[in-house]
Coordinates of C-alpha atoms and ligand atoms in Angstrom, one line a residue:
M4 CA 12.5 -7.5 -16.2
T5 CA 13.1 -5.9 -12.6
V6 CA 11.0 -4.4 -10.4
L7 CA 11.6 -1.0 -11.4
D8 CA 9.8 -1.8 -14.4
D9 CA 5.9 -2.6 -13.3
F10 CA 6.3 1.3 -13.0
D11 CA 6.7 1.9 -16.8
L12 CA 3.4 3.3 -18.3
S13 CA 4.6 2.8 -22.0
G14 CA 1.3 2.2 -24.2
S15 CA -1.0 3.5 -21.9
V16 CA -3.3 6.3 -22.8
A17 CA -4.1 8.8 -19.5
V18 CA -6.5 12.0 -18.7
V19 CA -5.6 14.2 -15.9
T20 CA -8.6 16.3 -15.8
G21 CA -7.1 19.9 -14.4
G22 CA -4.0 19.4 -15.6
T23 CA -3.3 22.4 -16.5
R24 CA -2.3 22.9 -13.2
G25 CA -0.1 22.1 -9.5
I26 CA -1.3 18.3 -8.7
G27 CA -2.9 17.6 -12.1
R28 CA 0.3 18.9 -13.6
A29 CA 2.5 17.6 -12.1
I30 CA 0.6 14.0 -12.7
S31 CA 0.3 14.5 -16.0
E32 CA 4.3 15.5 -16.8
A33 CA 5.5 12.5 -14.4
F34 CA 2.8 10.2 -16.2
A35 CA 4.4 11.5 -19.9
A36 CA 7.8 11.2 -18.3
A37 CA 6.7 7.5 -17.5
G38 CA 6.3 7.0 -20.4
A39 CA 2.3 7.1 -21.3
D40 CA 0.0 9.3 -23.8
V41 CA -1.7 12.0 -21.4
V42 CA -4.0 13.6 -22.5
P43 CA -4.4 16.6 -19.9
T44 CA -7.0 18.6 -19.6
A45 CA -9.4 22.1 -17.6
R46 CA -11.1 25.1 -18.6
T47 CA -8.7 27.4 -20.4
E48 CA -7.6 27.7 -23.4
A49 CA -4.6 28.2 -23.4
A50 CA -3.9 26.8 -20.0
V51 CA -4.6 23.5 -21.9
D52 CA -2.4 24.6 -24.3
D53 CA 0.5 24.7 -22.5
A54 CA 0.2 21.3 -20.2
V55 CA -0.3 19.5 -23.8
E56 CA 3.3 20.7 -25.1
A57 CA 3.9 20.3 -21.8
V58 CA 4.0 16.1 -22.3
R59 CA 4.4 16.9 -25.4
D60 CA 8.0 17.7 -24.5
R61 CA 8.4 14.9 -23.0
G62 CA 7.4 12.5 -25.6
A63 CA 3.6 11.8 -25.2
S64 CA 1.2 11.6 -27.7
S65 CA -1.4 13.9 -26.3
L66 CA -4.8 16.3 -27.6
A67 CA -6.0 20.0 -26.6
C68 CA -9.6 19.4 -25.4
P69 CA -10.5 21.7 -22.9
T70 CA -13.1 19.8 -21.2
D71 CA -15.9 21.1 -18.0
V72 CA -16.1 18.1 -15.2
T73 CA -19.6 19.2 -15.1
D74 CA -20.9 19.4 -18.4
E75 CA -21.9 16.4 -19.6
A76 CA -21.2 17.4 -23.2
S77 CA -18.7 18.5 -23.2
V78 CA -16.7 15.7 -20.6
E79 CA -18.6 12.6 -24.0
A80 CA -16.6 14.7 -26.2
L81 CA -13.8 15.0 -24.7
F82 CA -13.7 10.4 -24.8
D83 CA -15.0 11.0 -28.3
R84 CA -11.5 12.6 -28.8
V85 CA -9.5 10.7 -26.7
D86 CA -10.6 7.1 -28.4
D87 CA -11.1 8.4 -32.5
E88 CA -7.1 10.3 -32.4
L89 CA -5.3 8.2 -29.3
G90 CA -7.1 4.6 -29.2
G91 CA -8.9 5.1 -25.8
A92 CA -8.2 5.7 -21.8
D93 CA -6.8 3.5 -20.0
V94 CA -5.9 5.9 -17.2
V95 CA -8.3 8.2 -16.2
V96 CA -7.0 11.0 -12.8
N97 CA -10.2 12.8 -11.7
N98 CA -8.0 15.4 -10.4
A99 CA -10.4 18.0 -11.2
G100 CA -11.2 19.7 -8.1
I101 CA -12.9 23.9 -6.2
N102 CA -13.4 25.1 -2.5
P103 CA -14.9 28.3 -3.7
D104 CA -15.2 31.4 -1.3
G105 CA -19.2 31.0 -1.1
A106 CA -18.4 27.1 0.6
L107 CA -16.4 28.6 3.2
G108 CA -17.0 29.0 6.3
P109 CA -19.6 27.7 9.4
P110 CA -22.3 25.7 7.7
E111 CA -24.9 28.2 8.6
A112 CA -22.3 30.5 6.6
V113 CA -22.2 28.4 3.7
D114 CA -24.3 29.7 0.5
P115 CA -26.2 26.8 -1.0
E116 CA -25.2 27.3 -4.4
A117 CA -21.7 27.3 -3.4
F118 CA -22.1 24.1 -1.8
D119 CA -23.7 22.1 -5.1
A120 CA -21.1 23.3 -7.0
T121 CA -18.3 22.0 -4.9
V122 CA -19.5 18.5 -5.5
D123 CA -20.8 19.3 -8.9
A124 CA -17.1 19.6 -9.3
N125 CA -15.4 16.9 -6.9
L126 CA -17.6 14.5 -7.5
G127 CA -20.1 14.7 -9.8
G128 CA -17.3 15.5 -12.0
A129 CA -15.7 12.4 -11.3
F130 CA -18.6 10.2 -11.2
L131 CA -19.6 11.7 -15.1
C132 CA -15.7 10.7 -16.1
A133 CA -15.3 7.4 -15.2
R134 CA -18.8 6.5 -15.9
T135 CA -18.3 8.3 -19.4
A136 CA -15.1 6.1 -20.0
A137 CA -16.6 3.2 -18.8
R138 CA -17.1 2.5 -22.6
T139 CA -13.2 1.4 -22.8
L140 CA -11.8 0.7 -19.8
V141 CA -14.1 -2.0 -18.6
E142 CA -13.7 -3.2 -21.7
D143 CA -10.1 -3.6 -22.2
G144 CA -9.7 -3.5 -18.1
G145 CA -7.4 0.1 -16.8
T146 CA -7.3 2.1 -13.5
V147 CA -8.9 5.3 -12.1
I148 CA -7.6 7.3 -9.4
N149 CA -9.5 9.8 -8.0
I150 CA -7.6 12.8 -6.5
A151 CA -9.4 13.2 -2.7
S152 CA -8.1 14.6 0.4
V153 CA -6.9 14.4 4.3
G154 CA -10.8 16.2 3.6
G155 CA -11.8 12.8 2.4
I156 CA -10.9 10.8 5.4
V157 CA -11.8 13.9 8.6
G158 CA -13.3 16.8 9.3
L159 CA -12.3 19.8 8.9
P160 CA -14.0 23.1 10.2
R161 CA -14.9 25.1 7.8
Q162 CA -15.3 23.9 4.4
H163 CA -18.2 21.9 4.7
P164 CA -18.6 21.6 0.7
Y165 CA -15.6 20.3 0.1
V166 CA -14.7 17.8 2.8
A167 CA -18.5 16.3 1.8
S168 CA -18.0 15.9 -1.6
K169 CA -14.4 14.1 -0.6
H170 CA -15.8 12.0 1.7
G171 CA -17.9 11.1 -1.5
L172 CA -15.3 10.5 -3.2
V173 CA -13.6 7.8 -1.1
G174 CA -17.1 6.4 -0.8
L175 CA -17.5 6.4 -4.8
T176 CA -13.6 4.9 -5.4
K177 CA -14.6 1.5 -3.1
S178 CA -17.5 1.3 -4.4
M179 CA -16.8 1.5 -8.1
A180 CA -14.2 -0.7 -7.5
L181 CA -16.4 -3.4 -6.8
D182 CA -18.5 -3.0 -9.0
W183 CA -15.7 -3.1 -12.1
A184 CA -12.9 -5.2 -9.8
P185 CA -11.7 -7.3 -11.2
D186 CA -9.9 -5.6 -14.3
V187 CA -10.6 -2.0 -13.7
R188 CA -8.6 -0.6 -10.6
V189 CA -10.3 1.9 -8.4
N190 CA -8.1 4.3 -6.1
A191 CA -7.6 7.1 -4.5
I192 CA -5.2 9.3 -3.4
A193 CA -5.8 11.7 0.1
P194 CA -3.2 14.5 -0.6
G195 CA -2.4 17.0 2.9
Y196 CA -1.2 20.3 1.9
V197 CA 0.3 21.2 -1.6
S198 CA 2.0 24.7 -2.3
T199 CA -0.8 25.0 -5.9
E200 CA -3.3 28.3 -6.6
L201 CA -6.0 26.3 -4.8
T202 CA -4.1 26.7 -1.5
E203 CA -2.3 30.2 -1.4
E204 CA -4.8 32.5 0.4
L205 CA -4.1 30.2 2.8
E206 CA -0.2 29.5 2.8
A207 CA 0.6 33.2 2.3
D208 CA -2.1 34.1 6.3
E209 CA 1.0 33.6 8.7
D210 CA -1.0 32.4 11.6
L211 CA -3.0 29.5 9.2
R212 CA 0.0 28.2 7.5
R213 CA 1.6 28.3 11.2
S214 CA -1.8 25.9 12.0
V215 CA -0.4 23.1 8.8
L216 CA 3.2 22.8 9.9
D217 CA 2.0 22.7 13.9
R218 CA 0.1 19.9 12.8
T219 CA 1.9 18.1 9.5
P220 CA 4.7 16.1 11.1
Q221 CA 7.3 16.6 8.4
R222 CA 6.6 20.9 8.7
R223 CA 6.0 21.4 5.7
F224 CA 3.6 21.8 2.8
A225 CA 3.7 19.6 -0.1
D226 CA 5.4 19.9 -3.7
P227 CA 3.0 18.7 -6.5
E228 CA 5.3 17.1 -7.5
E229 CA 5.7 14.2 -4.3
I230 CA 1.0 13.7 -4.8
A231 CA 2.5 12.5 -9.0
G232 CA 5.0 9.4 -7.6
P233 CA 1.7 7.8 -6.1
A234 CA -0.2 8.5 -8.8
V235 CA 2.3 6.5 -10.9
F236 CA 2.4 4.5 -8.8
L237 CA -0.8 3.3 -8.7
A238 CA -1.3 3.8 -12.5
S239 CA 0.7 1.3 -12.8
D240 CA 1.6 -2.0 -13.0
A241 CA 3.2 -2.2 -9.6
A242 CA 0.5 -1.5 -7.8
S243 CA -2.0 -4.5 -9.6
F244 CA -3.3 -6.0 -6.4
V245 CA -4.8 -2.3 -5.2
T246 CA -8.3 -1.6 -5.6
G247 CA -10.8 0.9 -3.4
E248 CA -8.0 1.8 -1.2
C249 CA -6.8 5.5 -0.6
L250 CA -3.9 6.1 0.1
T251 CA -2.9 9.0 2.2
V252 CA -0.1 11.2 0.8
D253 CA 0.3 13.8 3.6
G254 CA 3.2 14.2 5.3
G255 CA 1.7 11.9 8.4
W256 CA -0.9 14.7 8.6
T257 CA -3.7 12.0 9.8
A258 CA -1.1 10.2 11.7
R259 CA -1.8 12.4 14.9
Ligands
NDP307 P1 -5.9 23.9 -8.6 O1 -6.7 25.3 -7.9 O2 -4.4 24.2 -8.8 O3 -6.0 23.5 -9.6 C1 -7.0 22.9 -10.1 C2 -7.4 22.3 -11.1 O4 -8.5 22.0 -11.9 C3 -7.0 23.8 -12.7 O5 -6.3 22.9 -13.7 C4 -8.6 24.0 -13.0 O6 -8.0 24.2 -14.4 C5 -9.3 22.3 -13.5 N1 -10.8 22.3 -13.0 C6 -11.3 23.6 -12.1 N2 -12.5 23.1 -11.9 C7 -12.9 23.1 -13.1 C8 -13.6 21.8 -14.7 N3 -15.2 21.9 -13.5 N4 -13.8 21.0 -15.1 C9 -12.5 20.7 -15.8 N5 -11.5 21.4 -14.9 C10 -11.4 22.2 -13.8 O7 -6.3 22.8 -7.9 P2 -4.9 21.8 -7.0 O8 -3.6 21.3 -7.6 O9 -4.7 22.1 -5.4 O10 -6.4 20.6 -6.8 C11 -6.5 19.2 -7.4 C12 -6.9 18.4 -6.3 O11 -6.5 18.1 -5.5 C13 -8.4 18.6 -6.8 O12 -8.8 17.6 -7.0 C14 -7.9 19.1 -4.6 O13 -9.1 19.2 -4.3 C15 -7.4 17.9 -4.4 N6 -6.8 18.4 -3.3 C16 -6.0 19.3 -3.4 C17 -4.8 19.9 -1.9 C18 -4.3 20.9 -1.7 O14 -3.8 21.3 -0.5 N7 -3.7 21.6 -2.7 C19 -4.6 19.4 -0.7 C20 -5.3 17.7 -1.5 C21 -6.4 17.5 -2.4 P3 -9.5 25.8 -15.2 O15 -10.1 26.6 -14.2 O16 -8.8 26.8 -15.8 O17 -10.8 24.9 -15.0

């Protein structure tokens, strides 16, 4: 045995919400490469099929189950299938998230429905998935990883619902870690700016892109794969004494 063996995820079953593209897709493929069976899920059926094929190509068992994390019946159906077909989830990555146009701007411009939708998906969805997975996690032990944001640690102007949801998610991480210790570890990752569909418009706007780069000591956006390594660490035995933690992966953005 070497310390590297602790990073091996063989024998684990991981559910990754929002696992079809961007950060969730990178985490799904990295988990499969580390030996886990992986269920990448999201709402769009064709995208789920594509992600499932990608993890199977890396040797993982998987299943295709399109899921809306804001819908209790949909989440129940997902974990029912994971229990029946793969023996239950050991790792749950709550990564599905949104930041819709109606939720952007100064507080007075925020559409209340967009506020609710953002909190419902980013925070409510994570809670729903964790509480549903509890039936196997709490019995057998396991780990939850919530994909928060630097917006879960500091304020961001013009992103109030998103920041509220991500601060909530960091708090939820800590409170679940307390209730479920010692057998279930619950941690968060707070990425800085990552090149994905979510940040496409921001990155295409030269002024906004420049302001992100000026504030980021590493002077670039991250690739989604750079969030996957920390996720493998938190899912693995290498992080066996890490719980209730929010790990920033932001190129130094919050160090300033
Ligand atoms: P993307 O927009 O690229 O991907 C989002 C994923 O979530 C898609 O697979 C989408 O699929 C899925 N999704 C959205 N809503 C739901 C829902 N209700 N139920 C199930 N799946 C859903 O986003 P990123 O990869 O950029 O972001 C992933 C996470 O990382 C988010 O939580 C985001 O807040 C966080 N993050 C991202 C950063 C960045 O710079 N990109 C920085 C910090 C945090 P579908 O639409 O088919 O359901």
